[in-house]
PDB file of C-alpha atoms and ligand atoms in Angstrom:
ATOM      1  CA  MET A   1       2.741   4.741  14.742  1.00 89.00           C
ATOM      2  CA  GLU A   2       3.452   1.085  15.217  1.00 91.00           C
ATOM      3  CA  ARG A   3       4.674  -1.180  18.006  1.00 94.00           C
ATOM      4  CA  LEU A   4       8.459  -1.185  18.116  1.00 95.00           C
ATOM      5  CA  GLN A   5       8.841  -4.977  18.081  1.00 94.00           C
ATOM      6  CA  LYS A   6       6.553  -5.166  15.062  1.00 91.00           C
ATOM      7  CA  ILE A   7       8.604  -2.627  13.108  1.00 92.00           C
ATOM      8  CA  ILE A   8      11.799  -4.539  13.910  1.00 92.00           C
ATOM      9  CA  ALA A   9      10.259  -7.854  12.871  1.00 89.00           C
ATOM     10  CA  MET A  10       8.804  -6.404   9.675  1.00 84.00           C
ATOM     11  CA  SER A  11      12.222  -5.095   8.706  1.00 85.00           C
ATOM     12  CA  GLY A  12      13.323  -8.738   8.576  1.00 79.00           C
ATOM     13  CA  TYR A  13      15.994  -8.133  11.228  1.00 87.00           C
ATOM     14  CA  THR A  14      14.633 -10.848  13.497  1.00 89.00           C
ATOM     15  CA  SER A  15      11.392 -12.400  14.781  1.00 87.00           C
ATOM     16  CA  ARG A  16       8.960 -10.419  16.902  1.00 90.00           C
ATOM     17  CA  ARG A  17       9.803 -12.514  19.976  1.00 92.00           C
ATOM     18  CA  LYS A  18      13.548 -11.923  19.555  1.00 94.00           C
ATOM     19  CA  ALA A  19      12.859  -8.226  18.980  1.00 95.00           C
ATOM     20  CA  GLU A  20      11.046  -8.162  22.321  1.00 96.00           C
ATOM     21  CA  GLU A  21      14.095  -9.712  23.978  1.00 96.00           C
ATOM     22  CA  LEU A  22      16.379  -7.121  22.404  1.00 97.00           C
ATOM     23  CA  ILE A  23      14.104  -4.330  23.607  1.00 97.00           C
ATOM     24  CA  SER A  24      13.975  -5.726  27.160  1.00 96.00           C
ATOM     25  CA  LEU A  25      17.768  -6.010  27.155  1.00 96.00           C
ATOM     26  CA  GLY A  26      18.028  -2.308  26.349  1.00 96.00           C
ATOM     27  CA  LYS A  27      19.672  -2.884  22.985  1.00 97.00           C
ATOM     28  CA  VAL A  28      17.206  -0.829  20.977  1.00 97.00           C
ATOM     29  CA  LYS A  29      17.351   2.935  20.604  1.00 96.00           C
ATOM     30  CA  VAL A  30      14.684   5.085  18.995  1.00 96.00           C
ATOM     31  CA  ASP A  31      15.847   8.536  17.924  1.00 95.00           C
ATOM     32  CA  GLY A  32      18.787   8.180  20.269  1.00 95.00           C
ATOM     33  CA  VAL A  33      16.819   7.029  23.326  1.00 96.00           C
ATOM     34  CA  ILE A  34      16.927   3.481  24.709  1.00 97.00           C
ATOM     35  CA  ILE A  35      13.431   1.966  24.815  1.00 96.00           C
ATOM     36  CA  ARG A  36      12.886  -0.943  27.180  1.00 96.00           C
ATOM     37  CA  GLU A  37       9.136  -0.982  27.447  1.00 95.00           C
ATOM     38  CA  LEU A  38       7.497  -3.612  25.242  1.00 94.00           C
ATOM     39  CA  GLY A  39       4.645  -2.344  23.147  1.00 89.00           C
ATOM     40  CA  THR A  40       5.966   1.201  22.904  1.00 95.00           C
ATOM     41  CA  LYS A  41       4.551   2.728  19.752  1.00 95.00           C
ATOM     42  CA  VAL A  42       6.934   4.650  17.560  1.00 94.00           C
ATOM     43  CA  SER A  43       6.720   6.330  14.196  1.00 91.00           C
ATOM     44  CA  ILE A  44       7.927   4.263  11.278  1.00 83.00           C
ATOM     45  CA  ASP A  45       9.958   7.305  10.282  1.00 86.00           C
ATOM     46  CA  SER A  46      12.007   7.164  13.477  1.00 92.00           C
ATOM     47  CA  LYS A  47      15.655   6.251  13.515  1.00 93.00           C
ATOM     48  CA  ILE A  48      15.845   2.819  15.101  1.00 95.00           C
ATOM     49  CA  GLU A  49      19.210   1.429  16.169  1.00 96.00           C
ATOM     50  CA  ILE A  50      19.913  -2.087  17.381  1.00 96.00           C
ATOM     51  CA  ASP A  51      23.283  -2.655  18.986  1.00 93.00           C
ATOM     52  CA  GLY A  52      24.388   0.596  17.407  1.00 92.00           C
ATOM     53  CA  LYS A  53      23.321  -0.338  13.870  1.00 91.00           C
ATOM     54  CA  ILE A  54      20.608   1.599  12.074  1.00 93.00           C
ATOM     55  CA  LEU A  55      17.632  -0.521  11.065  1.00 92.00           C
ATOM     56  CA  ASN A  56      16.574  -0.321   7.467  1.00 83.00           C
ATOM     57  CA  ILE A  57      12.806   0.217   7.284  1.00 83.00           C
ATOM     58  CA  GLU A  58      11.070   0.190   3.940  1.00 82.00           C
ATOM     59  CA  LYS A  59       7.419   0.273   3.055  1.00 86.00           C
ATOM     60  CA  LYS A  60       6.313  -3.329   2.718  1.00 90.00           C
ATOM     61  CA  GLU A  61       5.537  -4.719  -0.707  1.00 95.00           C
ATOM     62  CA  TYR A  62       3.966  -8.060  -1.604  1.00 97.00           C
ATOM     63  CA  TYR A  63       3.880  -9.712  -5.015  1.00 98.00           C
ATOM     64  CA  LEU A  64       2.691 -12.986  -6.457  1.00 98.00           C
ATOM     65  CA  ILE A  65       4.502 -14.017  -9.616  1.00 98.00           C
ATOM     66  CA  ASN A  66       4.254 -16.858 -12.097  1.00 98.00           C
ATOM     67  CA  LYS A  67       7.921 -17.787 -12.222  1.00 98.00           C
ATOM     68  CA  PRO A  68       9.213 -18.754 -15.650  1.00 98.00           C
ATOM     69  CA  ARG A  69      11.785 -21.497 -16.192  1.00 98.00           C
ATOM     70  CA  GLU A  70      15.422 -20.443 -16.083  1.00 97.00           C
ATOM     71  CA  TYR A  71      15.097 -17.896 -13.342  1.00 97.00           C
ATOM     72  CA  ILE A  72      16.815 -18.367 -10.031  1.00 97.00           C
ATOM     73  CA  CYS A  73      15.106 -17.714  -6.700  1.00 96.00           C
ATOM     74  CA  SER A  74      17.905 -15.924  -4.936  1.00 90.00           C
ATOM     75  CA  LEU A  75      19.302 -12.433  -4.785  1.00 88.00           C
ATOM     76  CA  SER A  76      22.470 -13.048  -6.740  1.00 86.00           C
ATOM     77  CA  ASP A  77      23.986 -15.835  -8.762  1.00 86.00           C
ATOM     78  CA  GLU A  78      27.638 -16.622  -9.311  1.00 88.00           C
ATOM     79  CA  LYS A  79      26.750 -18.216 -12.674  1.00 91.00           C
ATOM     80  CA  ASN A  80      25.112 -14.997 -13.844  1.00 91.00           C
ATOM     81  CA  ARG A  81      21.712 -16.575 -14.392  1.00 94.00           C
ATOM     82  CA  LYS A  82      18.544 -14.509 -14.489  1.00 96.00           C
ATOM     83  CA  ILE A  83      17.102 -13.633 -11.083  1.00 96.00           C
ATOM     84  CA  ILE A  84      13.422 -13.735 -10.150  1.00 97.00           C
ATOM     85  CA  THR A  85      13.422 -10.237  -8.620  1.00 96.00           C
ATOM     86  CA  ASP A  86      14.509  -8.779 -11.986  1.00 95.00           C
ATOM     87  CA  LEU A  87      10.993  -9.447 -13.247  1.00 97.00           C
ATOM     88  CA  ILE A  88       9.404  -7.041 -10.772  1.00 97.00           C
ATOM     89  CA  SER A  89       9.638  -3.348 -11.219  1.00 94.00           C
ATOM     90  CA  THR A  90      10.358  -1.966  -7.776  1.00 95.00           C
ATOM     91  CA  THR A  91      13.216  -0.413  -5.908  1.00 92.00           C
ATOM     92  CA  ALA A  92      12.240  -2.189  -2.676  1.00 91.00           C
ATOM     93  CA  ARG A  93      14.573  -4.919  -1.501  1.00 90.00           C
ATOM     94  CA  ILE A  94      12.206  -7.791  -2.096  1.00 94.00           C
ATOM     95  CA  PHE A  95      13.146 -11.460  -1.915  1.00 95.00           C
ATOM     96  CA  PRO A  96      11.343 -14.720  -2.701  1.00 97.00           C
ATOM     97  CA  VAL A  97       9.525 -16.533   0.100  1.00 97.00           C
ATOM     98  CA  GLY A  98      11.146 -19.936  -0.198  1.00 96.00           C
ATOM     99  CA  ARG A  99      12.473 -21.277  -3.457  1.00 96.00           C
ATOM    100  CA  LEU A 100      11.498 -22.847  -6.687  1.00 98.00           C
ATOM    101  CA  ASP A 101      14.237 -24.607  -8.654  1.00 98.00           C
ATOM    102  CA  TYR A 102      15.780 -22.991 -11.723  1.00 97.00           C
ATOM    103  CA  ASP A 103      13.708 -25.264 -13.969  1.00 98.00           C
ATOM    104  CA  THR A 104      10.504 -25.141 -11.883  1.00 98.00           C
ATOM    105  CA  THR A 105       7.745 -22.752 -12.875  1.00 98.00           C
ATOM    106  CA  GLY A 106       4.762 -21.325 -11.066  1.00 98.00           C
ATOM    107  CA  LEU A 107       3.573 -19.450  -8.058  1.00 98.00           C
ATOM    108  CA  ILE A 108       5.965 -17.738  -5.708  1.00 98.00           C
ATOM    109  CA  ILE A 109       5.554 -14.780  -3.375  1.00 98.00           C
ATOM    110  CA  LEU A 110       8.084 -11.967  -3.233  1.00 98.00           C
ATOM    111  CA  THR A 111       8.170  -9.411  -0.463  1.00 96.00           C
ATOM    112  CA  ASN A 112      10.432  -7.306   1.721  1.00 92.00           C
ATOM    113  CA  ASP A 113       8.388  -8.288   4.802  1.00 91.00           C
ATOM    114  CA  GLY A 114      10.774 -10.522   6.707  1.00 89.00           C
ATOM    115  CA  GLU A 115       8.238 -11.252   9.403  1.00 87.00           C
ATOM    116  CA  LEU A 116       5.673 -12.636   6.996  1.00 93.00           C
ATOM    117  CA  ALA A 117       8.356 -14.631   5.173  1.00 94.00           C
ATOM    118  CA  ASN A 118       9.439 -16.193   8.474  1.00 90.00           C
ATOM    119  CA  ILE A 119       5.861 -17.109   9.332  1.00 92.00           C
ATOM    120  CA  LEU A 120       5.212 -18.721   5.967  1.00 96.00           C
ATOM    121  CA  MET A 121       8.483 -20.637   5.895  1.00 93.00           C
ATOM    122  CA  HIS A 122       8.201 -21.880   9.461  1.00 91.00           C
ATOM    123  CA  PRO A 123       7.300 -25.597   9.440  1.00 87.00           C
ATOM    124  CA  SER A 124       4.488 -24.999  11.957  1.00 89.00           C
ATOM    125  CA  SER A 125       2.602 -22.799   9.499  1.00 91.00           C
ATOM    126  CA  ASP A 126       1.769 -25.902   7.414  1.00 93.00           C
ATOM    127  CA  VAL A 127       1.150 -23.927   4.231  1.00 96.00           C
ATOM    128  CA  GLU A 128      -0.095 -26.331   1.563  1.00 97.00           C
ATOM    129  CA  LYS A 129       1.836 -26.113  -1.682  1.00 98.00           C
ATOM    130  CA  THR A 130       0.237 -27.713  -4.694  1.00 98.00           C
ATOM    131  CA  TYR A 131       2.410 -28.871  -7.579  1.00 98.00           C
ATOM    132  CA  LEU A 132       1.799 -30.428 -10.945  1.00 98.00           C
ATOM    133  CA  ALA A 133       4.596 -32.828 -11.781  1.00 98.00           C
ATOM    134  CA  LYS A 134       5.046 -34.387 -15.193  1.00 98.00           C
ATOM    135  CA  ILE A 135       6.879 -37.569 -14.413  1.00 98.00           C
ATOM    136  CA  GLU A 136       8.539 -40.286 -16.400  1.00 98.00           C
ATOM    137  CA  GLY A 137       6.611 -43.553 -16.258  1.00 98.00           C
ATOM    138  CA  ASN A 138       3.141 -44.315 -14.947  1.00 98.00           C
ATOM    139  CA  LEU A 139       2.594 -44.441 -11.202  1.00 97.00           C
ATOM    140  CA  SER A 140       1.525 -47.852  -9.970  1.00 97.00           C
ATOM    141  CA  SER A 141      -1.011 -48.162  -7.162  1.00 96.00           C
ATOM    142  CA  GLU A 142       1.897 -49.278  -4.926  1.00 97.00           C
ATOM    143  CA  ASP A 143       3.757 -46.067  -5.811  1.00 97.00           C
ATOM    144  CA  ILE A 144       0.725 -44.031  -4.810  1.00 97.00           C
ATOM    145  CA  ILE A 145       0.379 -45.928  -1.542  1.00 96.00           C
ATOM    146  CA  LYS A 146       4.077 -45.358  -0.791  1.00 97.00           C
ATOM    147  CA  LEU A 147       3.749 -41.637  -1.457  1.00 97.00           C
ATOM    148  CA  LYS A 148       0.619 -41.338   0.644  1.00 96.00           C
ATOM    149  CA  LYS A 149       2.213 -43.205   3.549  1.00 97.00           C
ATOM    150  CA  GLY A 150       5.158 -40.843   3.397  1.00 97.00           C
ATOM    151  CA  ILE A 151       8.739 -41.266   2.294  1.00 97.00           C
ATOM    152  CA  VAL A 152      11.792 -40.801   4.474  1.00 97.00           C
ATOM    153  CA  ILE A 153      14.254 -38.359   2.933  1.00 97.00           C
ATOM    154  CA  ASP A 154      17.430 -37.526   4.855  1.00 96.00           C
ATOM    155  CA  ASN A 155      15.934 -39.182   7.951  1.00 96.00           C
ATOM    156  CA  VAL A 156      12.817 -37.019   7.892  1.00 95.00           C
ATOM    157  CA  LYS A 157       9.499 -38.300   6.638  1.00 96.00           C
ATOM    158  CA  CYS A 158       7.718 -36.319   3.967  1.00 96.00           C
ATOM    159  CA  LYS A 159       4.043 -37.211   3.806  1.00 97.00           C
ATOM    160  CA  PRO A 160       2.142 -35.535   0.982  1.00 98.00           C
ATOM    161  CA  LYS A 161      -1.345 -34.368   1.895  1.00 97.00           C
ATOM    162  CA  ARG A 162      -2.742 -35.458  -1.454  1.00 97.00           C
ATOM    163  CA  VAL A 163      -1.539 -37.307  -4.525  1.00 97.00           C
ATOM    164  CA  LYS A 164      -3.632 -37.633  -7.621  1.00 97.00           C
ATOM    165  CA  VAL A 165      -2.877 -38.688 -11.193  1.00 98.00           C
ATOM    166  CA  ARG A 166      -4.485 -35.984 -13.300  1.00 98.00           C
ATOM    167  CA  LYS A 167      -3.539 -37.339 -16.733  1.00 98.00           C
ATOM    168  CA  ARG A 168      -2.062 -40.624 -17.844  1.00 97.00           C
ATOM    169  CA  ASP A 169      -0.233 -41.150 -21.122  1.00 97.00           C
ATOM    170  CA  LYS A 170       0.281 -44.861 -21.541  1.00 96.00           C
ATOM    171  CA  VAL A 171       1.909 -44.532 -24.958  1.00 97.00           C
ATOM    172  CA  LYS A 172       4.531 -42.018 -23.882  1.00 96.00           C
ATOM    173  CA  GLN A 173       4.708 -43.628 -20.449  1.00 96.00           C
ATOM    174  CA  SER A 174       4.233 -40.437 -18.538  1.00 98.00           C
ATOM    175  CA  ASP A 175       1.861 -39.153 -15.834  1.00 98.00           C
ATOM    176  CA  LEU A 176       0.789 -35.696 -14.807  1.00 98.00           C
ATOM    177  CA  VAL A 177       0.501 -35.854 -11.024  1.00 98.00           C
ATOM    178  CA  GLU A 178      -0.994 -33.306  -8.640  1.00 98.00           C
ATOM    179  CA  ILE A 179       0.783 -33.442  -5.310  1.00 98.00           C
ATOM    180  CA  VAL A 180       0.198 -31.340  -2.213  1.00 98.00           C
ATOM    181  CA  ILE A 181       2.884 -30.985   0.440  1.00 97.00           C
ATOM    182  CA  THR A 182       3.362 -28.666   3.374  1.00 96.00           C
ATOM    183  CA  GLU A 183       7.101 -28.761   3.741  1.00 91.00           C
ATOM    184  CA  GLY A 184       9.641 -26.686   1.905  1.00 89.00           C
ATOM    185  CA  ARG A 185      12.882 -28.647   1.692  1.00 93.00           C
ATOM    186  CA  ASN A 186      14.943 -28.081  -1.440  1.00 94.00           C
ATOM    187  CA  HIS A 187      13.995 -30.278  -4.423  1.00 97.00           C
ATOM    188  CA  ILE A 188      11.509 -32.112  -2.222  1.00 97.00           C
ATOM    189  CA  VAL A 189       9.000 -33.022  -4.941  1.00 98.00           C
ATOM    190  CA  LYS A 190      11.698 -34.265  -7.294  1.00 98.00           C
ATOM    191  CA  ARG A 191      13.255 -36.264  -4.483  1.00 98.00           C
ATOM    192  CA  LEU A 192       9.923 -37.842  -3.538  1.00 98.00           C
ATOM    193  CA  PHE A 193       9.375 -39.104  -7.069  1.00 98.00           C
ATOM    194  CA  GLU A 194      13.003 -40.115  -7.530  1.00 98.00           C
ATOM    195  CA  SER A 195      12.776 -42.233  -4.401  1.00 97.00           C
ATOM    196  CA  ILE A 196      10.114 -44.346  -6.148  1.00 97.00           C
ATOM    197  CA  ASN A 197      12.093 -44.363  -9.408  1.00 97.00           C
ATOM    198  CA  HIS A 198      10.219 -41.762 -11.411  1.00 98.00           C
ATOM    199  CA  SER A 199      12.064 -38.700 -12.543  1.00 98.00           C
ATOM    200  CA  VAL A 200      10.314 -35.344 -12.783  1.00 98.00           C
ATOM    201  CA  GLU A 201      10.441 -33.852 -16.268  1.00 98.00           C
ATOM    202  CA  LYS A 202       8.481 -30.708 -15.533  1.00 98.00           C
ATOM    203  CA  LEU A 203       7.342 -29.151 -12.306  1.00 98.00           C
ATOM    204  CA  THR A 204       5.048 -26.253 -11.691  1.00 98.00           C
ATOM    205  CA  ARG A 205       3.534 -24.867  -8.503  1.00 98.00           C
ATOM    206  CA  ILE A 206      -0.101 -24.005  -9.034  1.00 98.00           C
ATOM    207  CA  LYS A 207      -1.131 -23.062  -5.482  1.00 98.00           C
ATOM    208  CA  TYR A 208       0.448 -21.677  -2.351  1.00 98.00           C
ATOM    209  CA  GLY A 209      -1.978 -21.973   0.543  1.00 97.00           C
ATOM    210  CA  PHE A 210      -5.161 -20.310  -0.704  1.00 98.00           C
ATOM    211  CA  LEU A 211      -3.347 -18.362  -3.430  1.00 98.00           C
ATOM    212  CA  GLU A 212      -3.673 -19.539  -7.000  1.00 98.00           C
ATOM    213  CA  LEU A 213      -2.014 -18.552 -10.252  1.00 96.00           C
ATOM    214  CA  ASP A 214      -5.367 -17.679 -11.818  1.00 92.00           C
ATOM    215  CA  ASN A 215      -4.642 -16.328 -15.259  1.00 91.00           C
ATOM    216  CA  LEU A 216      -1.174 -14.934 -14.698  1.00 97.00           C
ATOM    217  CA  LYS A 217       0.997 -15.844 -17.639  1.00 98.00           C
ATOM    218  CA  SER A 218       4.596 -16.903 -17.246  1.00 98.00           C
ATOM    219  CA  GLY A 219       6.604 -13.943 -15.952  1.00 98.00           C
ATOM    220  CA  GLU A 220       3.509 -11.922 -15.029  1.00 98.00           C
ATOM    221  CA  TYR A 221       2.874 -10.777 -11.492  1.00 98.00           C
ATOM    222  CA  ARG A 222       0.352  -8.964  -9.357  1.00 98.00           C
ATOM    223  CA  ILE A 223       0.322  -7.163  -6.031  1.00 98.00           C
ATOM    224  CA  LEU A 224      -1.288  -9.064  -3.159  1.00 98.00           C
ATOM    225  CA  THR A 225      -4.376  -7.440  -1.652  1.00 97.00           C
ATOM    226  CA  ASN A 226      -4.537  -6.367   1.997  1.00 96.00           C
ATOM    227  CA  SER A 227      -6.999  -9.115   2.726  1.00 97.00           C
ATOM    228  CA  GLU A 228      -4.684 -11.730   1.181  1.00 98.00           C
ATOM    229  CA  ILE A 229      -1.789 -10.399   3.271  1.00 97.00           C
ATOM    230  CA  ARG A 230      -3.894 -10.608   6.440  1.00 95.00           C
ATOM    231  CA  LYS A 231      -4.852 -14.169   5.545  1.00 97.00           C
ATOM    232  CA  LEU A 232      -1.206 -15.081   4.983  1.00 97.00           C
ATOM    233  CA  TYR A 233      -0.326 -13.644   8.408  1.00 94.00           C
ATOM    234  CA  SER A 234      -2.964 -15.875   9.933  1.00 94.00           C
ATOM    235  CA  TYR A 235      -0.861 -18.952   9.038  1.00 92.00           C
ATOM    236  CA  LYS A 236       1.046 -18.111  12.185  1.00 84.00           C
ATOM    237  CA  LYS A 237       0.255 -20.846  14.692  1.00 72.00           C
ATOM    238  CA  ALA A 238       0.147 -18.811  17.869  1.00 54.00           C
ATOM    239  CA  LYS A 239      -2.081 -17.392  20.529  1.00 44.00           C
ATOM    240  CA  LYS A 240      -1.557 -13.976  18.989  1.00 47.00           C
ATOM    241  CA  LYS A 241      -3.658 -12.873  16.041  1.00 48.00           C
ATOM    242  CA  SER A 242      -2.247 -11.035  13.064  1.00 48.00           C
ATOM    243  CA  THR A 243      -1.622  -7.366  13.696  1.00 51.00           C
ATOM    244  CA  TYR A 244      -1.223  -6.553  10.011  1.00 53.00           C
ATOM    245  CA  GLN A 245      -3.545  -3.692   9.132  1.00 46.00           C
TER     246      GLN A 245
HETATM  247  N1  URA B 301      10.184 -29.371  -5.078  1.00 57.62           N
HETATM  248  C1  URA B 301      11.111 -29.484  -6.053  1.00 57.62           C
HETATM  249  O1  URA B 301      11.648 -30.554  -6.278  1.00 57.62           O
HETATM  250  N2  URA B 301      11.440 -28.369  -6.738  1.00 57.62           N
HETATM  251  C2  URA B 301      10.858 -27.180  -6.537  1.00 57.62           C
HETATM  252  O2  URA B 301      11.188 -26.226  -7.220  1.00 57.62           O
HETATM  253  C3  URA B 301       9.879 -27.083  -5.541  1.00 57.62           C
HETATM  254  C4  URA B 301       9.557 -28.194  -4.806  1.00 57.62           C
END
């Protein structure tokens, strides 16, 4: 048995707050009966209908994968490129939490838990994402200052939490830079470096919040533990604590 609004949110249909609104408005039926009382516990095997449509409820699955290059983080691709979910053997309808570019490698979470995905992708969750970027040219101290002060991209400032040159190759004129950001706009790391005239040759995400790649090889994945899932839920910036059990 689980609270109705939680089941709706976990299905990915909408947020828990919106689910509560739908329930209060009398739009949710459980086994044919309209439920208006918030917090009503129902079996996850019940037939839940919202506005007459049956809600699809699957057991939740959570994976961490080391994404290889040349895989796309979406559910289909008109160019017929390989898709990240193809690497995971499951019949659940999982999807990636956020995106890594086609040519970016590294850590990404896949799940069918829409509620957790919404929490993690919400800007207020402030999940730190750590990348290693191999860039063209050597960063000057002015470049580093500019990055640390934050760079305006499409009228919104992106201020990395940390920037550190890990390796410098003066002969090949290339740096390996560790950069930590909390936002998730498309191509954001590449755009940050491009805005100070350094192109990114290789990009890999080595951490997502507290999660690390550890020794997962390219294309390998593992199932997240219950305690990791609980910790991910706690990124939600709210009065309410996680109810994931
Ligand atoms: N920033 C990028 O530029 N690309 C990614 O894949 C992720 C973050």
